Coordinates of C-alpha atoms in Angstrom, one line a residue:
M1 CA 140.5 167.4 108.5
S2 CA 142.8 170.4 108.0
N3 CA 141.3 173.4 106.3
S4 CA 144.4 173.7 104.2
Y5 CA 143.3 170.7 102.1
H6 CA 141.7 171.4 98.8
I7 CA 138.0 170.6 98.2
E8 CA 139.0 167.7 95.9
T9 CA 140.8 166.0 98.9
K10 CA 138.0 166.7 101.2
C11 CA 135.5 165.0 98.9
I12 CA 137.5 161.8 99.2
Q13 CA 139.0 162.0 102.7
S14 CA 136.7 163.9 105.0
G15 CA 134.1 162.4 107.2
W16 CA 135.0 158.8 108.1
K17 CA 138.2 158.7 110.1
P18 CA 139.1 155.0 110.6
S19 CA 141.3 154.0 113.6
K20 CA 143.7 151.1 113.7
G21 CA 142.1 147.9 112.4
E22 CA 138.9 149.7 111.3
P23 CA 137.5 149.5 107.7
R24 CA 139.2 151.9 105.3
V25 CA 135.8 152.4 103.6
L26 CA 132.9 153.9 105.5
P27 CA 130.8 151.1 107.0
I28 CA 127.0 150.9 106.8
Y29 CA 125.8 150.9 110.4
Q30 CA 122.5 149.2 109.5
S31 CA 121.2 149.0 113.1
T32 CA 118.3 150.8 114.8
T33 CA 119.9 150.6 118.3
F34 CA 123.2 150.6 120.1
K35 CA 124.2 148.7 123.2
Y36 CA 125.5 150.1 126.5
D37 CA 126.8 148.4 129.7
N38 CA 124.5 150.0 132.2
S39 CA 121.5 152.3 132.7
D40 CA 123.6 155.4 133.7
Q41 CA 125.5 155.3 130.4
M42 CA 122.3 155.4 128.4
G43 CA 120.8 158.0 130.7
R44 CA 123.6 160.4 130.2
L45 CA 123.0 160.2 126.4
F46 CA 119.4 161.1 126.9
D47 CA 120.4 164.0 129.1
L48 CA 122.8 165.2 126.3
E49 CA 125.6 165.0 128.8
D50 CA 127.6 162.5 126.7
A51 CA 127.9 162.1 123.0
G52 CA 127.0 158.8 121.5
Y53 CA 124.5 156.7 119.7
F54 CA 121.4 155.0 121.1
Y55 CA 118.7 155.2 118.3
T56 CA 119.2 155.7 114.6
R57 CA 116.3 158.1 114.3
L58 CA 118.4 160.6 116.2
Q59 CA 121.9 159.8 115.1
N60 CA 123.8 157.0 113.3
P61 CA 127.6 156.7 112.8
T62 CA 127.3 156.3 109.0
N63 CA 125.1 159.4 108.8
D64 CA 127.3 161.4 111.0
A65 CA 130.4 160.7 109.0
V66 CA 128.7 161.8 105.8
A67 CA 127.2 164.9 107.5
A68 CA 130.7 165.8 108.8
K69 CA 132.1 165.5 105.2
I70 CA 129.4 167.9 103.9
A71 CA 130.1 170.3 106.7
E72 CA 133.8 170.4 105.8
L73 CA 133.0 170.8 102.1
E74 CA 130.8 173.9 103.0
G75 CA 133.1 175.2 105.6
G76 CA 130.6 174.8 108.4
I77 CA 131.0 173.5 111.9
A78 CA 128.2 170.9 112.0
A79 CA 125.6 169.2 109.8
M80 CA 122.6 166.9 109.9
L81 CA 121.4 164.6 107.2
T82 CA 117.6 164.4 106.5
S83 CA 115.4 162.1 104.5
S84 CA 115.1 164.6 101.6
G85 CA 115.9 168.1 100.5
Q86 CA 112.4 169.1 101.4
A87 CA 112.9 167.9 104.9
A88 CA 116.1 169.8 105.1
N89 CA 114.5 173.1 104.2
Y90 CA 111.5 172.4 106.5
F91 CA 113.8 171.6 109.5
A92 CA 116.0 174.6 108.8
V93 CA 113.0 176.9 109.0
F94 CA 111.0 175.2 111.7
N95 CA 114.1 174.9 114.0
I96 CA 113.8 178.7 114.5
C97 CA 110.2 179.5 113.7
E98 CA 106.9 178.7 115.4
A99 CA 103.2 179.7 115.0
G100 CA 103.0 183.5 114.7
D101 CA 106.4 184.0 113.1
H102 CA 107.2 185.2 109.6
I103 CA 109.9 184.5 107.0
V104 CA 111.1 186.3 103.9
A105 CA 111.9 184.1 100.9
S106 CA 112.9 184.5 97.3
N107 CA 110.1 184.0 94.8
S108 CA 112.5 182.1 92.6
L109 CA 112.4 178.8 94.3
Y110 CA 111.9 175.1 93.4
G111 CA 108.1 174.6 93.2
G112 CA 108.1 172.2 96.1
T113 CA 109.8 174.7 98.4
F114 CA 107.5 177.5 97.2
N115 CA 104.5 175.3 98.2
L116 CA 106.1 174.3 101.5
L117 CA 106.7 178.0 102.5
G118 CA 103.6 179.5 100.9
I119 CA 101.0 176.9 101.8
T120 CA 102.1 174.2 104.2
L121 CA 103.9 176.4 106.7
Q122 CA 101.0 178.9 106.5
K123 CA 98.8 176.1 107.9
Q124 CA 101.2 175.8 110.9
G125 CA 100.9 179.6 111.5
I126 CA 104.2 180.6 109.9
A127 CA 103.7 183.3 107.3
C128 CA 105.9 183.9 104.3
T129 CA 106.5 187.0 102.1
F130 CA 108.0 186.2 98.7
V131 CA 110.3 188.8 97.2
D132 CA 111.9 189.4 93.9
P133 CA 115.6 188.5 94.5
D134 CA 116.6 191.2 92.0
A135 CA 114.8 193.9 93.8
S136 CA 116.7 196.8 95.5
V137 CA 117.6 196.6 99.2
E138 CA 115.1 199.3 99.9
E139 CA 112.3 197.4 98.3
L140 CA 113.3 194.1 99.9
S141 CA 113.4 195.8 103.3
K142 CA 109.7 196.4 103.1
A143 CA 109.0 192.7 103.3
F144 CA 110.4 192.4 106.9
R145 CA 108.2 192.5 109.9
P146 CA 108.9 192.6 113.7
N147 CA 108.2 188.8 113.8
T148 CA 110.5 187.9 110.8
K149 CA 112.8 185.1 111.8
A150 CA 114.7 184.1 108.7
V151 CA 115.4 184.7 105.0
L152 CA 115.6 181.8 102.6
A153 CA 116.8 181.7 99.0
E154 CA 118.6 179.4 96.5
T155 CA 122.1 180.0 95.2
I156 CA 120.9 179.1 91.7
S157 CA 117.1 178.7 91.6
N158 CA 115.4 175.6 90.2
P159 CA 114.4 175.9 87.4
S160 CA 114.5 179.6 86.7
L161 CA 118.3 179.7 87.2
V162 CA 118.4 183.1 89.0
V163 CA 121.8 183.6 90.6
L164 CA 121.4 185.0 94.2
D165 CA 123.3 188.0 95.3
I166 CA 124.4 186.3 98.5
E167 CA 126.2 189.3 100.0
K168 CA 123.2 191.6 99.5
F169 CA 120.8 189.1 101.1
A170 CA 123.2 188.3 104.0
A171 CA 123.6 192.0 104.8
L172 CA 119.8 192.5 104.6
A173 CA 119.1 189.6 106.9
H174 CA 121.7 190.6 109.4
A175 CA 120.4 194.2 109.4
H176 CA 117.1 192.8 110.6
G177 CA 118.7 190.4 113.2
V178 CA 117.9 187.2 111.4
P179 CA 119.9 184.4 109.6
L180 CA 120.2 183.8 105.9
I181 CA 119.4 180.3 104.8
V182 CA 120.7 179.3 101.4
D183 CA 119.8 176.2 99.5
N184 CA 123.1 175.4 97.6
T185 CA 121.9 172.3 95.8
F186 CA 122.6 173.4 92.2
A187 CA 125.9 175.1 92.8
T188 CA 127.3 172.5 95.3
P189 CA 130.2 173.5 97.5
V190 CA 132.5 172.7 94.6
N191 CA 131.3 175.9 92.8
C192 CA 130.0 178.1 95.6
R193 CA 130.5 178.2 99.4
P194 CA 127.7 180.6 100.7
F195 CA 129.2 180.9 104.2
E196 CA 132.2 182.8 102.7
W197 CA 129.7 185.4 101.4
G198 CA 127.8 185.8 104.7
A199 CA 125.2 183.1 104.7
D200 CA 124.5 181.5 108.0
I201 CA 122.8 178.1 107.2
V202 CA 123.1 176.0 104.1
T203 CA 120.7 173.3 102.9
H204 CA 121.0 170.7 100.2
S205 CA 118.9 168.2 98.4
T206 CA 121.7 165.6 98.4
T207 CA 119.5 163.7 95.9
K208 CA 121.0 165.9 93.1
Y209 CA 124.6 166.4 92.3
M210 CA 125.9 165.2 95.7
D211 CA 124.5 161.7 95.1
G212 CA 125.0 162.2 91.4
H213 CA 123.6 158.8 90.2
A214 CA 119.8 159.0 91.0
M215 CA 120.1 156.3 93.6
S216 CA 119.3 157.8 97.0
V217 CA 116.9 160.5 98.1
G218 CA 118.3 162.7 100.9
G219 CA 118.9 166.2 102.3
C220 CA 121.4 168.0 104.6
I221 CA 121.5 171.1 106.8
V222 CA 124.8 172.7 107.5
D223 CA 125.4 175.4 110.1
S224 CA 128.2 178.0 109.8
G225 CA 128.1 178.5 113.6
N226 CA 128.4 182.3 112.9
F227 CA 125.0 183.5 113.8
D228 CA 124.8 184.8 117.4
W229 CA 121.5 183.5 118.7
M230 CA 122.0 185.0 122.1
A231 CA 122.5 188.5 120.6
H232 CA 119.0 188.2 119.4
A233 CA 117.6 186.1 122.2
D234 CA 114.1 187.6 122.2
K235 CA 113.7 186.5 118.5
F236 CA 114.8 182.9 119.0
P237 CA 113.3 181.6 122.3
G238 CA 113.6 178.0 121.0
L239 CA 117.4 178.3 121.2
T240 CA 117.8 180.8 124.0
Q241 CA 115.1 179.8 126.5
P242 CA 114.7 176.4 128.3
D243 CA 113.3 173.5 126.3
E244 CA 110.9 171.9 128.7
S245 CA 110.7 168.9 126.5
Y246 CA 114.4 168.2 127.0
H247 CA 115.1 168.8 130.7
G248 CA 115.0 172.5 130.4
I249 CA 118.1 172.7 128.3
V250 CA 119.0 176.1 126.8
Y251 CA 120.7 175.1 123.6
A252 CA 122.5 178.3 122.9
E253 CA 124.1 178.3 126.4
K254 CA 124.9 174.6 126.6
F255 CA 126.2 174.0 123.0
G256 CA 127.3 177.5 121.9
R257 CA 128.0 177.6 118.2
L258 CA 126.7 174.1 117.8
A259 CA 123.3 175.0 119.2
F260 CA 121.3 175.0 115.9
I261 CA 122.2 171.5 114.8
Q262 CA 122.0 170.2 118.4
K263 CA 118.4 171.5 118.7
A264 CA 117.5 170.2 115.2
T265 CA 118.7 166.7 116.2
A266 CA 117.5 166.5 119.8
Q267 CA 114.1 168.1 119.2
L268 CA 113.0 168.1 115.5
M269 CA 114.5 164.7 114.5
R270 CA 113.2 163.2 117.8
D271 CA 109.7 164.4 117.1
L272 CA 109.4 164.4 113.3
G273 CA 111.8 161.6 112.4
S274 CA 112.8 162.5 108.9
I275 CA 116.1 160.7 109.1
Q276 CA 118.2 159.6 106.1
S277 CA 118.7 155.8 106.1
P278 CA 122.3 154.6 106.7
M279 CA 122.2 152.8 103.4
N280 CA 121.3 156.0 101.5
A281 CA 124.0 157.9 103.5
F282 CA 126.5 155.3 102.4
L283 CA 125.5 155.7 98.7
L284 CA 125.6 159.5 99.1
N285 CA 129.2 159.2 100.4
V286 CA 130.1 157.2 97.3
G287 CA 128.7 160.1 95.2
L288 CA 130.5 162.7 97.2
E289 CA 133.9 161.1 96.5
T290 CA 133.5 162.0 92.8
L291 CA 131.7 165.3 93.2
H292 CA 134.8 167.3 92.4
L293 CA 135.2 165.3 89.1
R294 CA 131.6 165.3 88.0
V295 CA 130.7 169.0 88.6
P296 CA 133.2 170.5 86.2
R297 CA 132.1 168.0 83.5
H298 CA 128.4 169.0 84.1
C299 CA 129.3 172.6 83.8
S300 CA 131.5 172.4 80.6
N301 CA 128.8 170.2 78.9
A302 CA 126.1 172.6 80.0
L303 CA 127.9 175.6 78.6
A304 CA 128.4 173.9 75.3
V305 CA 124.7 173.0 75.2
A306 CA 123.7 176.6 76.0
E307 CA 126.0 178.0 73.3
Y308 CA 124.6 175.6 70.8
L309 CA 121.0 176.4 71.7
E310 CA 121.7 180.2 71.7
G311 CA 122.7 179.9 68.0
H312 CA 119.8 177.7 66.9
E313 CA 117.1 179.2 64.7
K314 CA 114.3 177.3 66.4
V315 CA 115.2 178.3 69.9
A316 CA 113.4 181.4 71.2
W317 CA 115.5 182.0 74.3
V318 CA 118.2 180.4 76.5
N319 CA 118.9 180.9 80.2
Y320 CA 122.3 179.9 81.5
A321 CA 124.4 182.1 83.7
G322 CA 127.6 180.9 82.1
L323 CA 126.7 182.7 78.9
K324 CA 128.1 186.2 78.6
S325 CA 124.8 187.4 77.3
N326 CA 123.0 186.2 80.5
R327 CA 121.8 188.9 82.9
Y328 CA 123.4 186.9 85.8
Y329 CA 126.8 186.4 84.2
E330 CA 128.6 189.0 86.3
L331 CA 127.0 187.6 89.6
A332 CA 128.0 184.1 88.5
C333 CA 131.6 185.2 87.9
K334 CA 131.7 186.7 91.4
Y335 CA 130.2 183.9 93.3
M336 CA 130.9 180.9 91.0
P337 CA 134.0 181.7 88.9
N338 CA 134.6 178.0 88.1
G339 CA 131.1 177.3 86.8
T340 CA 127.5 177.4 87.9
C341 CA 125.7 174.1 87.4
G342 CA 124.7 171.6 84.7
V343 CA 121.1 172.8 84.2
V344 CA 120.1 174.9 81.2
S345 CA 116.6 176.3 80.6
F346 CA 115.2 177.3 77.3
G347 CA 112.1 177.7 75.2
L348 CA 111.3 177.1 71.5
K349 CA 109.6 179.3 68.9
G350 CA 106.0 178.2 68.8
G351 CA 105.5 178.1 72.5
R352 CA 104.4 175.5 75.0
D353 CA 103.1 172.9 72.6
V354 CA 106.2 172.9 70.5
S355 CA 108.4 172.6 73.6
V356 CA 106.5 169.6 74.8
A357 CA 106.6 168.0 71.3
F358 CA 110.4 168.5 71.2
M359 CA 110.8 166.8 74.6
D360 CA 108.9 163.8 73.4
R361 CA 111.3 163.4 70.5
L362 CA 114.5 163.2 72.6
K363 CA 116.2 159.8 72.6
L364 CA 119.3 160.2 74.8
A365 CA 117.8 162.6 77.3
A366 CA 115.0 161.0 79.4
I367 CA 111.9 162.7 80.7
V368 CA 112.1 162.1 84.4
T369 CA 111.1 163.9 87.6
H370 CA 114.7 164.5 88.5
V371 CA 117.6 166.8 87.8
A372 CA 121.3 166.9 88.3
D373 CA 122.7 163.4 87.9
S374 CA 125.1 161.9 85.5
R375 CA 122.4 161.0 83.0
T376 CA 121.0 163.8 80.8
C377 CA 117.4 164.4 81.6
V378 CA 114.6 166.8 80.7
L379 CA 111.4 168.2 82.3
H380 CA 108.7 170.7 81.5
P381 CA 108.1 172.4 84.9
A382 CA 104.8 173.9 84.1
S383 CA 103.4 170.5 83.4
H384 CA 105.4 168.5 86.0
T385 CA 107.2 169.8 89.1
H386 CA 105.3 173.1 89.2
R387 CA 101.9 172.1 88.0
Q388 CA 100.3 172.8 91.4
M389 CA 101.1 176.5 90.9
T390 CA 98.8 178.9 89.3
D391 CA 99.8 180.9 86.1
E392 CA 100.3 183.9 88.3
Q393 CA 102.5 182.0 90.7
L394 CA 104.5 180.5 87.7
K395 CA 105.0 184.0 86.5
E396 CA 106.2 185.2 89.9
S397 CA 108.6 182.3 90.0
G398 CA 110.1 183.2 86.7
I399 CA 108.8 180.1 85.0
A400 CA 107.5 180.6 81.4
P401 CA 104.9 178.1 80.0
D402 CA 107.4 177.0 77.4
L403 CA 110.3 176.6 79.8
I404 CA 112.3 173.4 79.3
R405 CA 114.6 172.4 82.1
F406 CA 117.5 170.5 80.5
S407 CA 119.8 168.8 83.0
V408 CA 123.0 168.1 81.1
G409 CA 124.8 164.9 82.2
T410 CA 128.3 163.8 81.9
E411 CA 128.0 161.8 78.6
H412 CA 130.1 162.9 75.6
I413 CA 129.0 166.4 74.6
D414 CA 128.8 165.4 70.9
D415 CA 126.1 162.8 71.7
I416 CA 124.1 165.2 73.8
I417 CA 124.1 167.9 71.1
A418 CA 123.3 165.3 68.4
D419 CA 120.2 164.3 70.4
L420 CA 119.1 167.9 70.7
E421 CA 119.7 168.4 67.0
Q422 CA 117.6 165.5 65.9
A423 CA 114.7 166.5 68.2
L424 CA 114.8 170.1 67.0
Q425 CA 114.8 169.0 63.4
S426 CA 111.6 167.0 64.0
V427 CA 109.5 169.9 65.3

């Protein structure tokens, strides 16, 4: 689709391109396998000489159409759907790292990602140094090692809502010859396009705003195509040296700017198999078609909630980058001038126990292990999503014991605030 189209049009029209007589709506290719007329046709697919489908674990037409839509929304050249956002982050890192390598990551990350990088990847021989995203370039540079292969951070961190200075991190990563991977789940490409600020690879938990209805778990990796792997060939042998598990292909030579996604598909998806189901991809596409309508509503509702909470006598603190009083307000205006996200974090006077009691008294907002869909929901990270972290790790991640993560939905704002008010009055 033409880059001249606005993102609203891309949300609806990108991806599926029906030909004469084909369905107007993206079909669900609910098949594990695809037929060919002779052995040579199939063989050329396995040699990566022809493009096509032979097994859904590797590629599926429904998935590819949705991945193409997300790539267009982000301004990337290629994308791959995964079974979850966690799988997307894992694949994005593991596609360029192996045992003995090192990555640098923001310490303001979703708890599952923090655990993935700090514990699980450590078991696979990939070390991670966590850094304060607000630290100076000089301080951040100390975290890099000769074997550093990537930098990873979130556009807006979950749940601490730190806004990343993308340009600063991109310049830092490139100065050390490595790509910047940005998880853009909370901002979505409607509010922020990290490639325009120097990021190289973007990941998403499509489970959140992209799906928007809490129906389908999924993830996505998008490649900008801008990082020159051959210019740093010694750092990335998986892309610049022959892959003996795939006929000795050198991905960066054979596929050029498409090398990253091609390797992730042909090698990682082949071996690890964290594919998104075609049915979930279909549901995701339905969500994407209204993303441009829902995200502004989430943001306007969240700003109204943040302003209400900021003025309430029982509220100890509020964190939302859309507030002029917020420390990240200027960064948010730079990178996300049309809004940040629909998530507000806050704490109540009286500490953790009062915050938990307040949550239990909400009626409209549901306590669920989820965030960023059309229904307002709430969570206490220290007790739920981040409970595997120590108090010291919670502190490093910017998560206070009393932090309430309030995901503002698209219901009428008066009803959301009335629910907050009745719960606050009862504690």
